[in-house]
Coordinates of N, CA and C in Angstrom, one line a residue:
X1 N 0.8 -1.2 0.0 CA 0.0 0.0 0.0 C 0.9 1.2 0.0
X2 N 0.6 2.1 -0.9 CA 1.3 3.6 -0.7 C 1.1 4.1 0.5
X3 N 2.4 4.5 0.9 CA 2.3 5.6 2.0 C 1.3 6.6 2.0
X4 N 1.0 7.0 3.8 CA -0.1 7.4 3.4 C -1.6 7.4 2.8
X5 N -1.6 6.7 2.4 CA -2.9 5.5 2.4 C -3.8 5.0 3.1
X6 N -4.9 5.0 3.2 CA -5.6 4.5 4.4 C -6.2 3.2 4.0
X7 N -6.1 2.6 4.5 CA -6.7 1.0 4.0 C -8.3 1.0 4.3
X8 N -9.0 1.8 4.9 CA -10.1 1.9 4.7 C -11.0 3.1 4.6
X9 N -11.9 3.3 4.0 CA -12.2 4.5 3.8 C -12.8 5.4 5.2
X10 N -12.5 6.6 4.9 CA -12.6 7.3 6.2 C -14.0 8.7 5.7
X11 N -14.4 9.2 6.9 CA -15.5 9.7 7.0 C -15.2 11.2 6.7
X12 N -15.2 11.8 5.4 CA -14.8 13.4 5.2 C -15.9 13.9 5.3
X13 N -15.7 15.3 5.4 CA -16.9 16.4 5.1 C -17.7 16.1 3.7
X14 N -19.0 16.0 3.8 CA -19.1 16.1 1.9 C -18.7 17.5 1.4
X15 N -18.7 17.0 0.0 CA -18.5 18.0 -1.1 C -19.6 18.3 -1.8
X16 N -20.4 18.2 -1.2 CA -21.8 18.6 -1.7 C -21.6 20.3 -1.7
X17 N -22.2 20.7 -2.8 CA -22.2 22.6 -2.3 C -23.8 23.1 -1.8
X18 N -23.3 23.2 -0.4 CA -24.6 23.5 0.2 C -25.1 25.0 -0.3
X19 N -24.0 25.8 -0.8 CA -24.8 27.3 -1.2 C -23.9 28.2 0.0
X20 N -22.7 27.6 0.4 CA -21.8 28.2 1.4 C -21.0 28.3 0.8
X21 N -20.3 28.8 1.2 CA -18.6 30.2 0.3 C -17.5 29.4 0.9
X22 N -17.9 28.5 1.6 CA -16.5 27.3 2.4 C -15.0 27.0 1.2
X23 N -14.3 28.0 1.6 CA -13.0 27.2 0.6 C -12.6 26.0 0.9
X24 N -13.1 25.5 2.0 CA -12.9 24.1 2.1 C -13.7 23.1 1.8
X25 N -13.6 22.6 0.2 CA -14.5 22.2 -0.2 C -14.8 20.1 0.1
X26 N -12.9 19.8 0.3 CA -13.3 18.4 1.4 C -12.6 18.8 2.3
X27 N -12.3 18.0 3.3 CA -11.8 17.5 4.4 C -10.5 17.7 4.0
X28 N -9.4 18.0 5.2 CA -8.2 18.5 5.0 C -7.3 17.6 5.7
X29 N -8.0 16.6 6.4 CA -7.1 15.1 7.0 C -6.6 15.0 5.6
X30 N -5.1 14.0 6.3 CA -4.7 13.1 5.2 C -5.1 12.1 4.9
X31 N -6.2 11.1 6.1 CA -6.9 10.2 6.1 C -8.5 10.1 4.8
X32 N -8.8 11.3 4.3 CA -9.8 11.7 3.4 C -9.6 11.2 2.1
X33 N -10.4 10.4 1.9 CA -10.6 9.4 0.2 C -10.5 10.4 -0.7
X34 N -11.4 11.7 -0.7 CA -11.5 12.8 -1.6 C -10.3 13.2 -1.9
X35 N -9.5 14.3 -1.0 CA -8.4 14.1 -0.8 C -7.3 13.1 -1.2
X36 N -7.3 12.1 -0.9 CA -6.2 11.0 -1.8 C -6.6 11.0 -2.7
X37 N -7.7 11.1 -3.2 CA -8.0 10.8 -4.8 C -7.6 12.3 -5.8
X38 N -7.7 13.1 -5.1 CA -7.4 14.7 -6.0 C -6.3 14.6 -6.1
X39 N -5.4 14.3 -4.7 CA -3.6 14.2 -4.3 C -3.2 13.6 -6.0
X40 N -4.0 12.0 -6.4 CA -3.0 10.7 -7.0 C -3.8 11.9 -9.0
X41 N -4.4 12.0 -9.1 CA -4.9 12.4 -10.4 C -5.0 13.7 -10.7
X42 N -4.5 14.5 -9.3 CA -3.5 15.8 -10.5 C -2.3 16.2 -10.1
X43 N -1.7 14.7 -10.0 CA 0.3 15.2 -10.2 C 0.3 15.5 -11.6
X44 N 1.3 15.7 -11.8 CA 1.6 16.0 -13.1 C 1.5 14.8 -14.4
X45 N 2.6 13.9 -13.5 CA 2.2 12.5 -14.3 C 1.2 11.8 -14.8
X46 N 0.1 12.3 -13.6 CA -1.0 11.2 -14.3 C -1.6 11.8 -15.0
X47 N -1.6 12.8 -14.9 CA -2.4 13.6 -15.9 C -1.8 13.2 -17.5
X48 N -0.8 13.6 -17.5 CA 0.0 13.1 -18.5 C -0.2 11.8 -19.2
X49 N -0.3 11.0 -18.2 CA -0.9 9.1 -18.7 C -2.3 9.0 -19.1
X50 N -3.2 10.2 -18.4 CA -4.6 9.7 -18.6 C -4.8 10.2 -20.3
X51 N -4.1 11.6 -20.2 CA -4.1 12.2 -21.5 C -3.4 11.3 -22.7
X52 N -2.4 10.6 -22.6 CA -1.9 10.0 -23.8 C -2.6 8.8 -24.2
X53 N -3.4 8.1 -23.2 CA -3.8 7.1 -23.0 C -5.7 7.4 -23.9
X54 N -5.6 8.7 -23.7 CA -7.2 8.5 -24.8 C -7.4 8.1 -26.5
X55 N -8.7 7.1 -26.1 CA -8.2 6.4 -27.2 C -7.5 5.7 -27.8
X56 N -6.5 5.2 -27.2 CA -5.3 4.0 -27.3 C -4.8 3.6 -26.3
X57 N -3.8 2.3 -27.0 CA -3.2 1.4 -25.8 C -2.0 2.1 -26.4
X58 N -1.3 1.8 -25.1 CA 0.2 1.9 -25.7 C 1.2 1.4 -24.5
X59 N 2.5 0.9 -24.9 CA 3.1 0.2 -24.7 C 4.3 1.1 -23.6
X60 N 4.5 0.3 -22.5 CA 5.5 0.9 -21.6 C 6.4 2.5 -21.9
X61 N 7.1 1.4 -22.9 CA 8.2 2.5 -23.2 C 7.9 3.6 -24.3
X62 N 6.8 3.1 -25.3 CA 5.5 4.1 -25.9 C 5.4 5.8 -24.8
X63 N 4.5 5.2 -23.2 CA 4.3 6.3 -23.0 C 5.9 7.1 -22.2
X64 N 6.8 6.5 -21.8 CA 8.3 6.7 -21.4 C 8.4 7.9 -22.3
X65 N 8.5 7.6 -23.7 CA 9.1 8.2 -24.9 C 8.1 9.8 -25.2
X66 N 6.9 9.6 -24.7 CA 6.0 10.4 -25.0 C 5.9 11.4 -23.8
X67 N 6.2 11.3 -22.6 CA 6.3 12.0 -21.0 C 7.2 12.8 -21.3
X68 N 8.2 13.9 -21.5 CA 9.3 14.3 -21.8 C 9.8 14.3 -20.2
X69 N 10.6 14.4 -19.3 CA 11.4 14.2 -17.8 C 10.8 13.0 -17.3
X70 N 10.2 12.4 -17.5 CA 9.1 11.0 -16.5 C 10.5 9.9 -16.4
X71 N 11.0 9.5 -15.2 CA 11.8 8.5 -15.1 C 10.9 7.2 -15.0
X72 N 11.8 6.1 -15.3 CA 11.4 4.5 -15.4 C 10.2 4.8 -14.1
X73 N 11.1 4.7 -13.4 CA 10.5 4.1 -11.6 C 9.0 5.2 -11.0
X74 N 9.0 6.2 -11.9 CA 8.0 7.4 -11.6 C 7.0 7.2 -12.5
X75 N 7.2 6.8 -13.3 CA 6.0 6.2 -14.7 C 5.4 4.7 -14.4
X76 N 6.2 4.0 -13.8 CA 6.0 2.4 -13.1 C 5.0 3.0 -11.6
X77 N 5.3 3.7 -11.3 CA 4.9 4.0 -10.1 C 3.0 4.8 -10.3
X78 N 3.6 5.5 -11.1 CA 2.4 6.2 -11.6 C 1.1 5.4 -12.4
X79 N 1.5 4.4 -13.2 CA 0.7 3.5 -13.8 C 0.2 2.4 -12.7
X80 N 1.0 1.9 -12.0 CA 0.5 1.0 -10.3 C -0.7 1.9 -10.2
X81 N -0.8 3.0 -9.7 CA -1.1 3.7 -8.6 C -2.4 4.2 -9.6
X82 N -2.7 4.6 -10.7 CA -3.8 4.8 -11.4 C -4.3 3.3 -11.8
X83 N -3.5 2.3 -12.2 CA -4.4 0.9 -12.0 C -5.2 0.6 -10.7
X84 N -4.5 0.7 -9.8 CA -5.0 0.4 -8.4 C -6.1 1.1 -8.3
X85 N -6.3 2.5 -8.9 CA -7.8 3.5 -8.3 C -9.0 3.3 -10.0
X86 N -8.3 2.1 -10.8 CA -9.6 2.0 -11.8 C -9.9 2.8 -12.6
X87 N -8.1 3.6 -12.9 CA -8.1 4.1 -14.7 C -7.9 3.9 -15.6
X88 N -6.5 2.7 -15.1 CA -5.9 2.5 -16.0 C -6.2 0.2 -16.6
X89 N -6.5 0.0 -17.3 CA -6.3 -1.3 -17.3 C -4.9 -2.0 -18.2
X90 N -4.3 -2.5 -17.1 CA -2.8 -3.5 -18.0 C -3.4 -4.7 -18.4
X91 N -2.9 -4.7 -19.9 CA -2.9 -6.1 -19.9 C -1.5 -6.6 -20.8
X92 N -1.3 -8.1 -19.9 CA 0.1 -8.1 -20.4 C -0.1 -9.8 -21.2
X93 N 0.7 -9.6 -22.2 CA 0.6 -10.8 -23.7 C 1.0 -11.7 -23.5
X94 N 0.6 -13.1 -23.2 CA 1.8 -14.1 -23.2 C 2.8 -14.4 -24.4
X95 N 3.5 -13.6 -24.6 CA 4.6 -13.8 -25.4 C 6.2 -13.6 -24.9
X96 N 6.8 -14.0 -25.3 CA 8.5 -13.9 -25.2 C 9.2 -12.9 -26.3
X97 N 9.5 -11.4 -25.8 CA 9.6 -11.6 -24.6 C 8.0 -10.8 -24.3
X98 N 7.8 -10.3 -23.2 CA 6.2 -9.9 -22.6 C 5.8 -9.0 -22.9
X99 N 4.7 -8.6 -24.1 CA 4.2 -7.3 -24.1 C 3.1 -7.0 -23.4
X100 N 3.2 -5.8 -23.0 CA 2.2 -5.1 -21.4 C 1.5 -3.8 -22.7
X101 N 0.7 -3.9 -22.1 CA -0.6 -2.2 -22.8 C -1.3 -1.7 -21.8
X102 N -1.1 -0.6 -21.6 CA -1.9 0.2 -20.8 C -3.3 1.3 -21.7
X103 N -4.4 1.5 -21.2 CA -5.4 1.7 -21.5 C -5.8 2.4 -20.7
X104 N -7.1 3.2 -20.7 CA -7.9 4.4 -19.9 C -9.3 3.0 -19.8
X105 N -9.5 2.7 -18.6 CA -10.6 2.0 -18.3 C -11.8 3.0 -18.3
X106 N -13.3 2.9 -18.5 CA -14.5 3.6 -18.5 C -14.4 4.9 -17.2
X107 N -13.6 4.4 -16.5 CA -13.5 5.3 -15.2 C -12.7 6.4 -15.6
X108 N -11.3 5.9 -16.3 CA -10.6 6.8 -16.6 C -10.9 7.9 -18.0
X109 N -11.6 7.2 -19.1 CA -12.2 7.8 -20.2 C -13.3 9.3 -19.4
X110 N -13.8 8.6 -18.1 CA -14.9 10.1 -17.3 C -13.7 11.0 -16.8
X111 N -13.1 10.5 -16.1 CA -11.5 11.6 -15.9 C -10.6 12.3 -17.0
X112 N -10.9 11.7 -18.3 CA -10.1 12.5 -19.5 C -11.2 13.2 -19.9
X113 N -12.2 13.5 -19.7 CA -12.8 14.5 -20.3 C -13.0 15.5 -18.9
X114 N -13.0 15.4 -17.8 CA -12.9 16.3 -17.3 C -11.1 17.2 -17.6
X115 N -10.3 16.2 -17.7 CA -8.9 16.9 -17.6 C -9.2 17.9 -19.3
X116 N -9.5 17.4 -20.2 CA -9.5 18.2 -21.3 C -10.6 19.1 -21.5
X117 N -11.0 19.6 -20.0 CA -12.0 20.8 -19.7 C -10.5 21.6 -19.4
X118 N -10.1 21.1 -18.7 CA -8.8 22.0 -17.7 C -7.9 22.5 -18.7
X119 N -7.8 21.7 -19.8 CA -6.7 22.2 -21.0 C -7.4 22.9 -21.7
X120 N -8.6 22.7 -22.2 CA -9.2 23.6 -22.6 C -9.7 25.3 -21.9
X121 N -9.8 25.4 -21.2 CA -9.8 26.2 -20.3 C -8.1 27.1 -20.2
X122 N -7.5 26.4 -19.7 CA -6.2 27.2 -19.3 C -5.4 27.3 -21.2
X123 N -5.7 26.9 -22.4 CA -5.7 27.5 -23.7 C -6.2 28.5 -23.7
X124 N -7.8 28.8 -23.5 CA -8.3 30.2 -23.5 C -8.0 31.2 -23.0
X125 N -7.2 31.1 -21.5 CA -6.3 31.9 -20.9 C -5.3 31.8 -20.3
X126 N -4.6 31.6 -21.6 CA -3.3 31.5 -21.0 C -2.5 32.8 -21.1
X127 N -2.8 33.8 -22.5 CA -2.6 34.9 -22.2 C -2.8 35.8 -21.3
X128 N -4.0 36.0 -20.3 CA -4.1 36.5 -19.3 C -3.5 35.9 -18.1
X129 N -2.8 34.7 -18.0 CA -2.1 34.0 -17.0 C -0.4 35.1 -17.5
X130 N -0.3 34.7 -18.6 CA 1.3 35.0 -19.0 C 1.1 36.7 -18.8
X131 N -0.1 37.7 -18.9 CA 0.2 39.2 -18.4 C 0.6 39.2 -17.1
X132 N -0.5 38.5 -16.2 CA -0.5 38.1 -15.0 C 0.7 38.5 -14.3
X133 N 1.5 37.3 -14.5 CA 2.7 36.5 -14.1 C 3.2 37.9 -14.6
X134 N 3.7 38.8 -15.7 CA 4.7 39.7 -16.1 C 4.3 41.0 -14.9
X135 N 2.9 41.0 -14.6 CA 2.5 42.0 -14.1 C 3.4 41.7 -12.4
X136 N 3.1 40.7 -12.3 CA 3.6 40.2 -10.8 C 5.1 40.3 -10.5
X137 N 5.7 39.9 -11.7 CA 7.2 39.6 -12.1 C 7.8 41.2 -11.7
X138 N 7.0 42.1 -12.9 CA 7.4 43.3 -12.1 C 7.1 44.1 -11.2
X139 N 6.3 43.9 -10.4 CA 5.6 44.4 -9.1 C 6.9 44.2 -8.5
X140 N 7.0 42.6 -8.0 CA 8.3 41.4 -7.2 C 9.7 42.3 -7.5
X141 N 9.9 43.1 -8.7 CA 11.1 43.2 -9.6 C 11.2 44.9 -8.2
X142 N 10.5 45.3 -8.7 CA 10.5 46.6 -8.3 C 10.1 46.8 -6.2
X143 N 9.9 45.7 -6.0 CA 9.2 45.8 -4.6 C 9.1 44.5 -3.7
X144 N 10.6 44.1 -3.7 CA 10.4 42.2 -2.9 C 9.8 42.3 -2.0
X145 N 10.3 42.9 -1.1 CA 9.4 42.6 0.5 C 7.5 43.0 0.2
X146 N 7.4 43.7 -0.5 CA 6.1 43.5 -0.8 C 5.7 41.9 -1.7
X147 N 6.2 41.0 -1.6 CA 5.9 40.0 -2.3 C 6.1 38.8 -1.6
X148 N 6.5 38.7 0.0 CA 6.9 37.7 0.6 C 5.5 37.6 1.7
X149 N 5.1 36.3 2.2 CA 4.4 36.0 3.1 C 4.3 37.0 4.5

């Protein structure tokens, strides 16, 4: 079991929107299913897998090649850990030597269309991100201690 992990499900706040302004929309234990579940499906990586994975299988070193920085052991790790939560389905070939395919299971096909709300979204502003950032860059430039906690 991954660290951190609770082996059985624990009892969060819902996420229901009652019509309250609550920024705390779950539970902020680390024991919180909601919570581990947001934690494992928006690293970087999986995002990454869910996305390449629409619509096709593809093979180990397929998505390796396709991740640009993703190491062996962080991509092995990553594909475990989204099998285990019922996005990803492996199936591996009895052949010599073994081919393995990874796939977006029906669970994960509902998670790639939400993620390609998010890309679609942060396309439409990204220019107002990148004024943003230049606007802040020079505030910070001109005024550090005004920029620190």
């Amino acid at each position: 079991m991954e660290e951190g992990t609770s082996e059985s499900p624990s009892h969060c706040e819902s996420t229901v929107d009652h019509g309250d302004a609550d920024p705390f929309q779950w539970d902020t234990r680390e024991d919180c299913q909601v919570r581990q579940i947001l934690d494992r499906i928006a690293d970087k990586w999986s995002l990454l897998v869910i996305a390449l994975l629409d619509n096709r299988r593809l093979r180990f070193t397929e998505l390796r090649r396709e991740i640009d920085g993703v190491s062996q052991r962080m991509l092995t790790v990553t594909l475990r850990s989204l099998e285990r939560d019922g996005m990803v389905k492996r199936t591996v070939y009895p052949v010599v030597p073994p081919r393995v395919e990874y796939e977006l299971t029906s669970l994960g096909r509902t998670l790639h269309t939400t993620i390609q709300s998010l890309v679609t979204w942060t396309e439409a502003h990204q220019e107002e991100i990148a004024a943003a950032r230049t606007a802040y860059d020079t505030r910070a430039a001109e005024a550090p201690e005004a920029t620190t906690p």
